[in-house]
PDB file of C-alpha atoms in Angstrom:
ATOM      1  CA  MET A   1       0.032   0.004  -0.006  1.00 47.00           C
ATOM      2  CA  ARG A   2       1.287   3.472  -0.775  1.00 47.00           C
ATOM      3  CA  ASP A   3      -0.431   4.686   2.374  1.00 48.00           C
ATOM      4  CA  THR A   4       2.987   4.740   3.811  1.00 46.00           C
ATOM      5  CA  ASP A   5       3.671   7.925   1.995  1.00 46.00           C
ATOM      6  CA  GLU A   6       2.434  10.345   4.560  1.00 47.00           C
ATOM      7  CA  SER A   7       2.849  13.431   2.400  1.00 47.00           C
ATOM      8  CA  ARG A   8       0.251  12.458  -0.251  1.00 52.00           C
ATOM      9  CA  ASP A   9      -2.442  12.097   2.378  1.00 56.00           C
ATOM     10  CA  ASP A  10      -5.697  14.026   2.227  1.00 57.00           C
ATOM     11  CA  ALA A  11      -6.731  14.596  -1.393  1.00 58.00           C
ATOM     12  CA  ASP A  12      -5.557  11.178  -2.329  1.00 60.00           C
ATOM     13  CA  ARG A  13      -7.103   9.020   0.340  1.00 59.00           C
ATOM     14  CA  ARG A  14     -10.413  10.910   0.006  1.00 62.00           C
ATOM     15  CA  THR A  15     -10.879   9.861  -3.641  1.00 68.00           C
ATOM     16  CA  GLU A  16      -9.758   6.250  -3.132  1.00 76.00           C
ATOM     17  CA  ARG A  17     -12.189   3.465  -3.306  1.00 87.00           C
ATOM     18  CA  ARG A  18     -11.791   1.111  -0.328  1.00 91.00           C
ATOM     19  CA  HIS A  19     -12.992  -1.912   1.353  1.00 94.00           C
ATOM     20  CA  VAL A  20     -12.920  -3.016   4.889  1.00 94.00           C
ATOM     21  CA  ARG A  21     -14.006  -6.338   6.251  1.00 93.00           C
ATOM     22  CA  TYR A  22     -15.485  -6.835   9.663  1.00 93.00           C
ATOM     23  CA  ASP A  23     -13.835  -9.342  11.881  1.00 90.00           C
ATOM     24  CA  PRO A  24     -16.473 -11.240  13.869  1.00 84.00           C
ATOM     25  CA  ASP A  25     -13.939 -11.763  16.651  1.00 86.00           C
ATOM     26  CA  ALA A  26     -13.281  -8.025  17.123  1.00 85.00           C
ATOM     27  CA  THR A  27     -14.554  -6.289  20.151  1.00 84.00           C
ATOM     28  CA  ASP A  28     -15.852  -3.386  17.982  1.00 87.00           C
ATOM     29  CA  ARG A  29     -19.258  -3.609  16.339  1.00 92.00           C
ATOM     30  CA  PRO A  30     -19.606  -3.470  12.550  1.00 95.00           C
ATOM     31  CA  SER A  31     -21.067   0.036  12.795  1.00 96.00           C
ATOM     32  CA  GLU A  32     -18.036   1.180  14.764  1.00 95.00           C
ATOM     33  CA  LEU A  33     -15.729  -0.243  12.187  1.00 95.00           C
ATOM     34  CA  LEU A  34     -17.637   1.596   9.491  1.00 97.00           C
ATOM     35  CA  VAL A  35     -17.429   4.884  11.352  1.00 97.00           C
ATOM     36  CA  ARG A  36     -13.705   4.491  11.794  1.00 96.00           C
ATOM     37  CA  ALA A  37     -13.197   3.541   8.173  1.00 96.00           C
ATOM     38  CA  VAL A  38     -15.095   6.684   6.979  1.00 96.00           C
ATOM     39  CA  ALA A  39     -13.195   8.852   9.471  1.00 97.00           C
ATOM     40  CA  ASP A  40      -9.966   7.341   8.242  1.00 94.00           C
ATOM     41  CA  ALA A  41     -10.866   7.903   4.618  1.00 93.00           C
ATOM     42  CA  ALA A  42     -11.837  11.492   5.345  1.00 93.00           C
ATOM     43  CA  GLY A  43      -8.793  12.106   7.499  1.00 94.00           C
ATOM     44  CA  VAL A  44     -10.768  13.171  10.582  1.00 96.00           C
ATOM     45  CA  ASP A  45     -11.550  11.951  14.028  1.00 97.00           C
ATOM     46  CA  PRO A  46     -14.680   9.764  14.190  1.00 97.00           C
ATOM     47  CA  LEU A  47     -16.203  12.333  16.566  1.00 98.00           C
ATOM     48  CA  GLU A  48     -16.066  14.969  13.802  1.00 97.00           C
ATOM     49  CA  LEU A  49     -18.421  13.003  11.578  1.00 98.00           C
ATOM     50  CA  ASP A  50     -22.113  13.455  11.657  1.00 98.00           C
ATOM     51  CA  PRO A  51     -23.807  10.861  13.931  1.00 98.00           C
ATOM     52  CA  LEU A  52     -24.318   7.661  11.868  1.00 98.00           C
ATOM     53  CA  PHE A  53     -27.697   7.300  13.494  1.00 97.00           C
ATOM     54  CA  ARG A  54     -28.997  10.129  11.382  1.00 96.00           C
ATOM     55  CA  THR A  55     -28.336   8.051   8.354  1.00 97.00           C
ATOM     56  CA  VAL A  56     -28.887   4.551   9.558  1.00 96.00           C
ATOM     57  CA  ASP A  57     -29.510   3.016  12.921  1.00 95.00           C
ATOM     58  CA  PRO A  58     -26.203   1.473  13.993  1.00 95.00           C
ATOM     59  CA  ASP A  59     -28.036  -1.269  15.871  1.00 93.00           C
ATOM     60  CA  VAL A  60     -29.883  -2.228  12.718  1.00 92.00           C
ATOM     61  CA  LEU A  61     -26.730  -2.245  10.755  1.00 94.00           C
ATOM     62  CA  ASP A  62     -25.002  -4.412  13.303  1.00 93.00           C
ATOM     63  CA  GLU A  63     -27.872  -6.864  13.179  1.00 91.00           C
ATOM     64  CA  PHE A  64     -27.762  -6.937   9.435  1.00 90.00           C
ATOM     65  CA  VAL A  65     -24.087  -7.936   9.453  1.00 91.00           C
ATOM     66  CA  ALA A  66     -24.623 -10.443  12.351  1.00 83.00           C
ATOM     67  CA  ALA A  67     -27.372 -12.082  10.322  1.00 78.00           C
ATOM     68  CA  GLY A  68     -24.886 -12.599   7.549  1.00 74.00           C
ATOM     69  CA  ALA A  69     -23.723 -15.623   9.480  1.00 67.00           C
ATOM     70  CA  LEU A  70     -26.984 -17.263   8.508  1.00 69.00           C
ATOM     71  CA  PRO A  71     -26.863 -19.175   5.302  1.00 68.00           C
ATOM     72  CA  ASP A  72     -29.879 -17.616   3.493  1.00 70.00           C
ATOM     73  CA  VAL A  73     -29.237 -13.914   4.188  1.00 67.00           C
ATOM     74  CA  ASP A  74     -28.505 -12.274   0.907  1.00 72.00           C
ATOM     75  CA  GLY A  75     -28.544  -8.860  -0.620  1.00 84.00           C
ATOM     76  CA  GLN A  76     -26.802  -5.709   0.385  1.00 88.00           C
ATOM     77  CA  VAL A  77     -27.690  -2.313   1.598  1.00 90.00           C
ATOM     78  CA  SER A  78     -26.142   0.973   0.520  1.00 94.00           C
ATOM     79  CA  PHE A  79     -26.502   4.522   1.651  1.00 96.00           C
ATOM     80  CA  THR A  80     -24.619   7.800   1.494  1.00 97.00           C
ATOM     81  CA  TYR A  81     -22.850   8.966   4.572  1.00 97.00           C
ATOM     82  CA  GLU A  82     -20.533  11.874   4.906  1.00 96.00           C
ATOM     83  CA  GLY A  83     -19.903  12.132   1.185  1.00 95.00           C
ATOM     84  CA  TYR A  84     -19.286   8.438   0.774  1.00 96.00           C
ATOM     85  CA  ARG A  85     -21.315   5.798  -0.914  1.00 96.00           C
ATOM     86  CA  VAL A  86     -21.307   3.017   1.625  1.00 96.00           C
ATOM     87  CA  THR A  87     -22.258  -0.528   0.587  1.00 95.00           C
ATOM     88  CA  VAL A  88     -22.714  -3.188   3.252  1.00 94.00           C
ATOM     89  CA  HIS A  89     -22.768  -6.892   2.569  1.00 91.00           C
ATOM     90  CA  PRO A  90     -24.198  -9.136   5.173  1.00 89.00           C
ATOM     91  CA  SER A  91     -20.866 -10.957   5.089  1.00 88.00           C
ATOM     92  CA  GLY A  92     -19.371  -7.954   6.837  1.00 91.00           C
ATOM     93  CA  LEU A  93     -17.687  -6.460   3.773  1.00 92.00           C
ATOM     94  CA  PHE A  94     -18.022  -2.667   3.623  1.00 95.00           C
ATOM     95  CA  GLY A  95     -17.369  -0.770   0.455  1.00 95.00           C
ATOM     96  CA  LEU A  96     -16.688   2.965   0.529  1.00 95.00           C
ATOM     97  CA  GLU A  97     -16.383   5.175  -2.408  1.00 94.00           C
ATOM     98  CA  PRO A  98     -16.765   8.970  -2.772  1.00 93.00           C
ATOM     99  CA  ALA A  99     -20.274   9.855  -3.647  1.00 88.00           C
ATOM    100  CA  GLU A 100     -21.230  11.708  -6.866  1.00 75.00           C
TER     101      GLU A 100
ATOM    102  CA  MET B   1     -62.096   1.081  13.792  1.00 47.00           C
ATOM    103  CA  PRO B   2     -60.763  -2.403  14.350  1.00 48.00           C
ATOM    104  CA  ASP B   3     -63.124  -4.023  16.888  1.00 48.00           C
ATOM    105  CA  ASP B   4     -61.823  -7.577  16.845  1.00 46.00           C
ATOM    106  CA  THR B   5     -60.403  -7.418  20.338  1.00 44.00           C
ATOM    107  CA  SER B   6     -61.145 -10.677  21.939  1.00 45.00           C
ATOM    108  CA  ASP B   7     -60.298 -13.154  19.243  1.00 44.00           C
ATOM    109  CA  GLY B   8     -58.698 -15.660  21.473  1.00 44.00           C
ATOM    110  CA  GLY B   9     -55.531 -17.195  20.188  1.00 44.00           C
ATOM    111  CA  ASP B  10     -55.001 -14.999  17.119  1.00 44.00           C
ATOM    112  CA  GLU B  11     -51.373 -14.028  17.522  1.00 43.00           C
ATOM    113  CA  GLU B  12     -51.306 -12.070  14.264  1.00 45.00           C
ATOM    114  CA  THR B  13     -53.405  -9.229  15.628  1.00 43.00           C
ATOM    115  CA  PRO B  14     -50.947  -6.645  16.909  1.00 43.00           C
ATOM    116  CA  ALA B  15     -51.956  -5.653  20.323  1.00 40.00           C
ATOM    117  CA  PRO B  16     -52.765  -1.940  20.593  1.00 42.00           C
ATOM    118  CA  PHE B  17     -49.862  -0.492  22.486  1.00 41.00           C
ATOM    119  CA  ASP B  18     -51.605   1.496  25.132  1.00 41.00           C
ATOM    120  CA  ALA B  19     -48.419   2.246  26.965  1.00 41.00           C
ATOM    121  CA  ASP B  20     -47.233   4.159  23.926  1.00 40.00           C
ATOM    122  CA  SER B  21     -49.661   6.877  24.542  1.00 39.00           C
ATOM    123  CA  ALA B  22     -48.442   7.506  28.050  1.00 40.00           C
ATOM    124  CA  GLU B  23     -49.096  10.953  29.345  1.00 44.00           C
ATOM    125  CA  GLY B  24     -46.520  13.675  29.259  1.00 47.00           C
ATOM    126  CA  SER B  25     -44.107  14.273  26.525  1.00 50.00           C
ATOM    127  CA  GLY B  26     -46.112  12.572  23.903  1.00 55.00           C
ATOM    128  CA  ARG B  27     -43.263  10.135  23.119  1.00 61.00           C
ATOM    129  CA  PRO B  28     -43.889   6.364  23.177  1.00 68.00           C
ATOM    130  CA  ILE B  29     -42.738   4.902  26.475  1.00 71.00           C
ATOM    131  CA  GLY B  30     -41.979   1.713  24.524  1.00 74.00           C
ATOM    132  CA  ASP B  31     -39.284   3.475  22.582  1.00 77.00           C
ATOM    133  CA  LEU B  32     -37.847   4.728  25.833  1.00 77.00           C
ATOM    134  CA  PHE B  33     -37.713   1.266  27.243  1.00 76.00           C
ATOM    135  CA  GLU B  34     -36.021  -0.110  24.137  1.00 78.00           C
ATOM    136  CA  THR B  35     -33.396   2.611  24.109  1.00 79.00           C
ATOM    137  CA  VAL B  36     -32.660   2.220  27.757  1.00 77.00           C
ATOM    138  CA  SER B  37     -32.321  -1.489  27.404  1.00 79.00           C
ATOM    139  CA  ASP B  38     -28.818  -0.707  26.294  1.00 86.00           C
ATOM    140  CA  ARG B  39     -26.470  -0.520  29.216  1.00 89.00           C
ATOM    141  CA  ARG B  40     -24.510   2.417  27.895  1.00 92.00           C
ATOM    142  CA  ALA B  41     -27.718   4.483  27.441  1.00 92.00           C
ATOM    143  CA  ARG B  42     -28.596   3.573  31.058  1.00 90.00           C
ATOM    144  CA  TYR B  43     -25.199   4.742  32.318  1.00 92.00           C
ATOM    145  CA  VAL B  44     -25.616   8.040  30.418  1.00 93.00           C
ATOM    146  CA  LEU B  45     -28.982   8.692  31.964  1.00 91.00           C
ATOM    147  CA  ALA B  46     -27.837   7.676  35.473  1.00 89.00           C
ATOM    148  CA  HIS B  47     -25.026  10.179  35.141  1.00 92.00           C
ATOM    149  CA  LEU B  48     -27.361  12.921  33.920  1.00 91.00           C
ATOM    150  CA  GLU B  49     -29.866  12.190  36.661  1.00 88.00           C
ATOM    151  CA  SER B  50     -27.057  12.624  39.213  1.00 89.00           C
ATOM    152  CA  LEU B  51     -25.946  15.972  37.977  1.00 89.00           C
ATOM    153  CA  SER B  52     -27.313  19.355  38.926  1.00 85.00           C
ATOM    154  CA  VAL B  53     -26.179  21.077  35.703  1.00 86.00           C
ATOM    155  CA  ASP B  54     -28.216  20.595  32.550  1.00 85.00           C
ATOM    156  CA  VAL B  55     -25.558  20.997  29.914  1.00 93.00           C
ATOM    157  CA  VAL B  56     -22.770  18.484  29.708  1.00 95.00           C
ATOM    158  CA  ASP B  57     -19.878  17.661  27.339  1.00 96.00           C
ATOM    159  CA  LEU B  58     -19.773  14.408  25.504  1.00 97.00           C
ATOM    160  CA  GLU B  59     -16.197  13.822  26.879  1.00 96.00           C
ATOM    161  CA  ASP B  60     -17.539  14.166  30.360  1.00 96.00           C
ATOM    162  CA  VAL B  61     -20.320  11.630  29.856  1.00 97.00           C
ATOM    163  CA  ALA B  62     -17.944   9.251  27.967  1.00 97.00           C
ATOM    164  CA  GLU B  63     -15.481   9.289  30.881  1.00 96.00           C
ATOM    165  CA  TYR B  64     -18.222   8.375  33.303  1.00 96.00           C
ATOM    166  CA  VAL B  65     -19.649   5.612  31.143  1.00 96.00           C
ATOM    167  CA  ALA B  66     -16.158   4.189  30.558  1.00 96.00           C
ATOM    168  CA  GLN B  67     -15.461   4.226  34.260  1.00 95.00           C
ATOM    169  CA  ARG B  68     -18.705   2.343  34.990  1.00 94.00           C
ATOM    170  CA  GLU B  69     -17.899  -0.213  32.358  1.00 93.00           C
ATOM    171  CA  ARG B  70     -14.441  -0.830  33.791  1.00 93.00           C
ATOM    172  CA  ALA B  71     -15.897  -1.147  37.248  1.00 92.00           C
ATOM    173  CA  ALA B  72     -18.547  -3.574  36.050  1.00 89.00           C
ATOM    174  CA  GLU B  73     -15.922  -5.618  34.245  1.00 87.00           C
ATOM    175  CA  ARG B  74     -13.719  -5.774  37.321  1.00 88.00           C
ATOM    176  CA  GLU B  75     -16.738  -6.976  39.271  1.00 86.00           C
ATOM    177  CA  THR B  76     -17.526  -9.885  36.966  1.00 83.00           C
ATOM    178  CA  GLU B  77     -13.857 -10.756  36.868  1.00 82.00           C
ATOM    179  CA  SER B  78     -13.425 -10.957  40.618  1.00 79.00           C
ATOM    180  CA  ASN B  79     -16.823 -12.514  41.423  1.00 69.00           C
ATOM    181  CA  PRO B  80     -16.559 -16.036  40.085  1.00 63.00           C
ATOM    182  CA  SER B  81     -15.024 -18.592  42.436  1.00 55.00           C
ATOM    183  CA  ASP B  82     -12.276 -16.580  44.199  1.00 50.00           C
ATOM    184  CA  ASP B  83     -13.609 -14.754  47.155  1.00 48.00           C
ATOM    185  CA  SER B  84     -10.336 -15.344  48.991  1.00 44.00           C
ATOM    186  CA  VAL B  85      -8.363 -12.719  47.152  1.00 44.00           C
ATOM    187  CA  GLY B  86      -9.760  -9.768  49.042  1.00 43.00           C
ATOM    188  CA  GLN B  87      -7.441  -7.085  47.567  1.00 42.00           C
ATOM    189  CA  GLY B  88      -4.270  -7.658  45.667  1.00 41.00           C
ATOM    190  CA  SER B  89      -5.293  -6.229  42.286  1.00 43.00           C
ATOM    191  CA  GLY B  90      -6.853  -3.045  43.651  1.00 42.00           C
ATOM    192  CA  ASP B  91      -6.357  -0.814  40.664  1.00 48.00           C
ATOM    193  CA  ASP B  92      -5.634  -2.913  37.606  1.00 50.00           C
ATOM    194  CA  ALA B  93      -7.615  -0.439  35.485  1.00 51.00           C
ATOM    195  CA  GLY B  94      -4.883  -0.686  32.772  1.00 63.00           C
ATOM    196  CA  SER B  95      -2.445   1.894  31.601  1.00 79.00           C
ATOM    197  CA  GLY B  96      -3.423   5.463  31.033  1.00 83.00           C
ATOM    198  CA  VAL B  97      -3.353   4.837  27.265  1.00 85.00           C
ATOM    199  CA  ASP B  98      -5.772   1.971  27.564  1.00 90.00           C
ATOM    200  CA  VAL B  99      -8.156   4.076  29.657  1.00 91.00           C
ATOM    201  CA  GLU B 100      -7.842   6.874  27.147  1.00 92.00           C
ATOM    202  CA  ARG B 101      -8.558   4.596  24.198  1.00 92.00           C
ATOM    203  CA  HIS B 102     -11.485   3.085  26.007  1.00 94.00           C
ATOM    204  CA  CYS B 103     -12.931   6.577  26.653  1.00 96.00           C
ATOM    205  CA  HIS B 104     -12.610   7.452  23.068  1.00 95.00           C
ATOM    206  CA  ARG B 105     -14.296   4.334  21.908  1.00 94.00           C
ATOM    207  CA  VAL B 106     -17.195   5.008  24.221  1.00 96.00           C
ATOM    208  CA  ALA B 107     -17.410   8.592  23.065  1.00 97.00           C
ATOM    209  CA  VAL B 108     -17.570   7.410  19.476  1.00 97.00           C
ATOM    210  CA  ALA B 109     -20.332   4.941  20.283  1.00 96.00           C
ATOM    211  CA  LEU B 110     -22.304   7.551  22.222  1.00 97.00           C
ATOM    212  CA  HIS B 111     -21.837  10.167  19.520  1.00 98.00           C
ATOM    213  CA  HIS B 112     -22.915   7.969  16.694  1.00 98.00           C
ATOM    214  CA  ASN B 113     -25.544   5.837  18.339  1.00 96.00           C
ATOM    215  CA  HIS B 114     -26.771   6.313  21.840  1.00 95.00           C
ATOM    216  CA  LEU B 115     -27.015  10.074  22.174  1.00 96.00           C
ATOM    217  CA  PRO B 116     -28.786  10.705  18.806  1.00 96.00           C
ATOM    218  CA  LYS B 117     -31.065   7.890  19.757  1.00 93.00           C
ATOM    219  CA  LEU B 118     -31.937   9.321  23.163  1.00 92.00           C
ATOM    220  CA  ASP B 119     -32.454  12.633  21.376  1.00 93.00           C
ATOM    221  CA  ALA B 120     -34.878  10.930  19.020  1.00 91.00           C
ATOM    222  CA  VAL B 121     -36.977   9.665  21.857  1.00 87.00           C
ATOM    223  CA  ALA B 122     -36.966  13.163  23.292  1.00 84.00           C
ATOM    224  CA  VAL B 123     -35.143  12.406  26.486  1.00 87.00           C
ATOM    225  CA  LEU B 124     -32.318  14.877  25.848  1.00 92.00           C
ATOM    226  CA  ASP B 125     -30.974  17.293  23.171  1.00 95.00           C
ATOM    227  CA  TYR B 126     -27.678  16.221  21.646  1.00 97.00           C
ATOM    228  CA  ASP B 127     -25.837  18.733  19.540  1.00 97.00           C
ATOM    229  CA  PRO B 128     -23.216  16.734  17.583  1.00 97.00           C
ATOM    230  CA  ARG B 129     -21.354  19.889  16.402  1.00 96.00           C
ATOM    231  CA  SER B 130     -20.467  21.170  19.797  1.00 97.00           C
ATOM    232  CA  ARG B 131     -20.692  17.715  21.270  1.00 97.00           C
ATOM    233  CA  THR B 132     -22.781  18.854  24.197  1.00 97.00           C
ATOM    234  CA  LEU B 133     -25.964  17.503  25.517  1.00 96.00           C
ATOM    235  CA  ARG B 134     -28.783  19.102  27.352  1.00 95.00           C
ATOM    236  CA  TYR B 135     -30.911  17.165  29.804  1.00 91.00           C
ATOM    237  CA  TRP B 136     -33.864  18.705  31.514  1.00 84.00           C
ATOM    238  CA  GLY B 137     -34.841  15.797  33.728  1.00 82.00           C
ATOM    239  CA  ASP B 138     -37.541  13.314  33.090  1.00 79.00           C
ATOM    240  CA  VAL B 139     -39.717  11.515  35.532  1.00 83.00           C
ATOM    241  CA  ARG B 140     -40.184   8.617  33.109  1.00 82.00           C
ATOM    242  CA  VAL B 141     -36.428   8.178  32.938  1.00 83.00           C
ATOM    243  CA  ALA B 142     -36.000   8.068  36.632  1.00 83.00           C
ATOM    244  CA  THR B 143     -38.774   5.494  36.925  1.00 85.00           C
ATOM    245  CA  VAL B 144     -37.541   3.312  34.140  1.00 82.00           C
ATOM    246  CA  LEU B 145     -33.959   3.409  35.594  1.00 82.00           C
ATOM    247  CA  ASP B 146     -35.294   2.424  38.968  1.00 84.00           C
ATOM    248  CA  LEU B 147     -37.128  -0.470  37.517  1.00 82.00           C
ATOM    249  CA  LEU B 148     -34.266  -1.754  35.540  1.00 78.00           C
ATOM    250  CA  GLU B 149     -31.885  -1.372  38.376  1.00 77.00           C
ATOM    251  CA  ALA B 150     -34.180  -3.272  40.646  1.00 81.00           C
ATOM    252  CA  SER B 151     -34.455  -6.139  38.230  1.00 78.00           C
ATOM    253  CA  GLU B 152     -30.788  -6.190  37.692  1.00 72.00           C
ATOM    254  CA  ASN B 153     -29.891  -6.388  41.325  1.00 68.00           C
ATOM    255  CA  ARG B 154     -32.277  -9.291  42.061  1.00 64.00           C
TER     256      ARG B 154
END
């Protein structure tokens, strides 16, 4: 990853398309992972983002991902949050790309 | 008007939620219960109930909640089987860095989930820009907290 080059930070990382995968063994919830991923992409602290609840109920999102462990859960949800098009697969895979 | 009240074993009929139209602020008490079923939300409200000021910073609340969580964790750790220890690990709350990180995690969860949710059920006002919240006291909250605490301590 060229993320190591600190000098080419902001503009670059903001336009990048990225994926993060939720680790079911993590202590964080899927929604917390998402918030951190968006904050990371935008180069800000998670507390500077608009509350995720205003876009989607984090508890519902967490349940959606938790249900991915069931064999017959399919489909995906997507929404726009803080300038990013977010796609959530029930498998715990999050896709982020700049909206518009 | 649906008048099919006493249909016997018909589980499909959604029971009219009378509790929802509880007097007062016009917000469904069921929503309040659901929100408060989360432990963090309960800690937040317990803290606000204990304060005499009505405007509080997010950081302040997060610190309190994180502290309660660590205390609860310590309790469950020391409770099972070994009542002979007595003291020994009096303050193993972890390093300052861990505590700080825990606080921040709690703050993030409160900011993105619990506080806007409590705002939505009209228990408090949360301003995410200034990260301050305003609480004006709520009899329903005090009652619900008492009930939950009583059932927890059984």
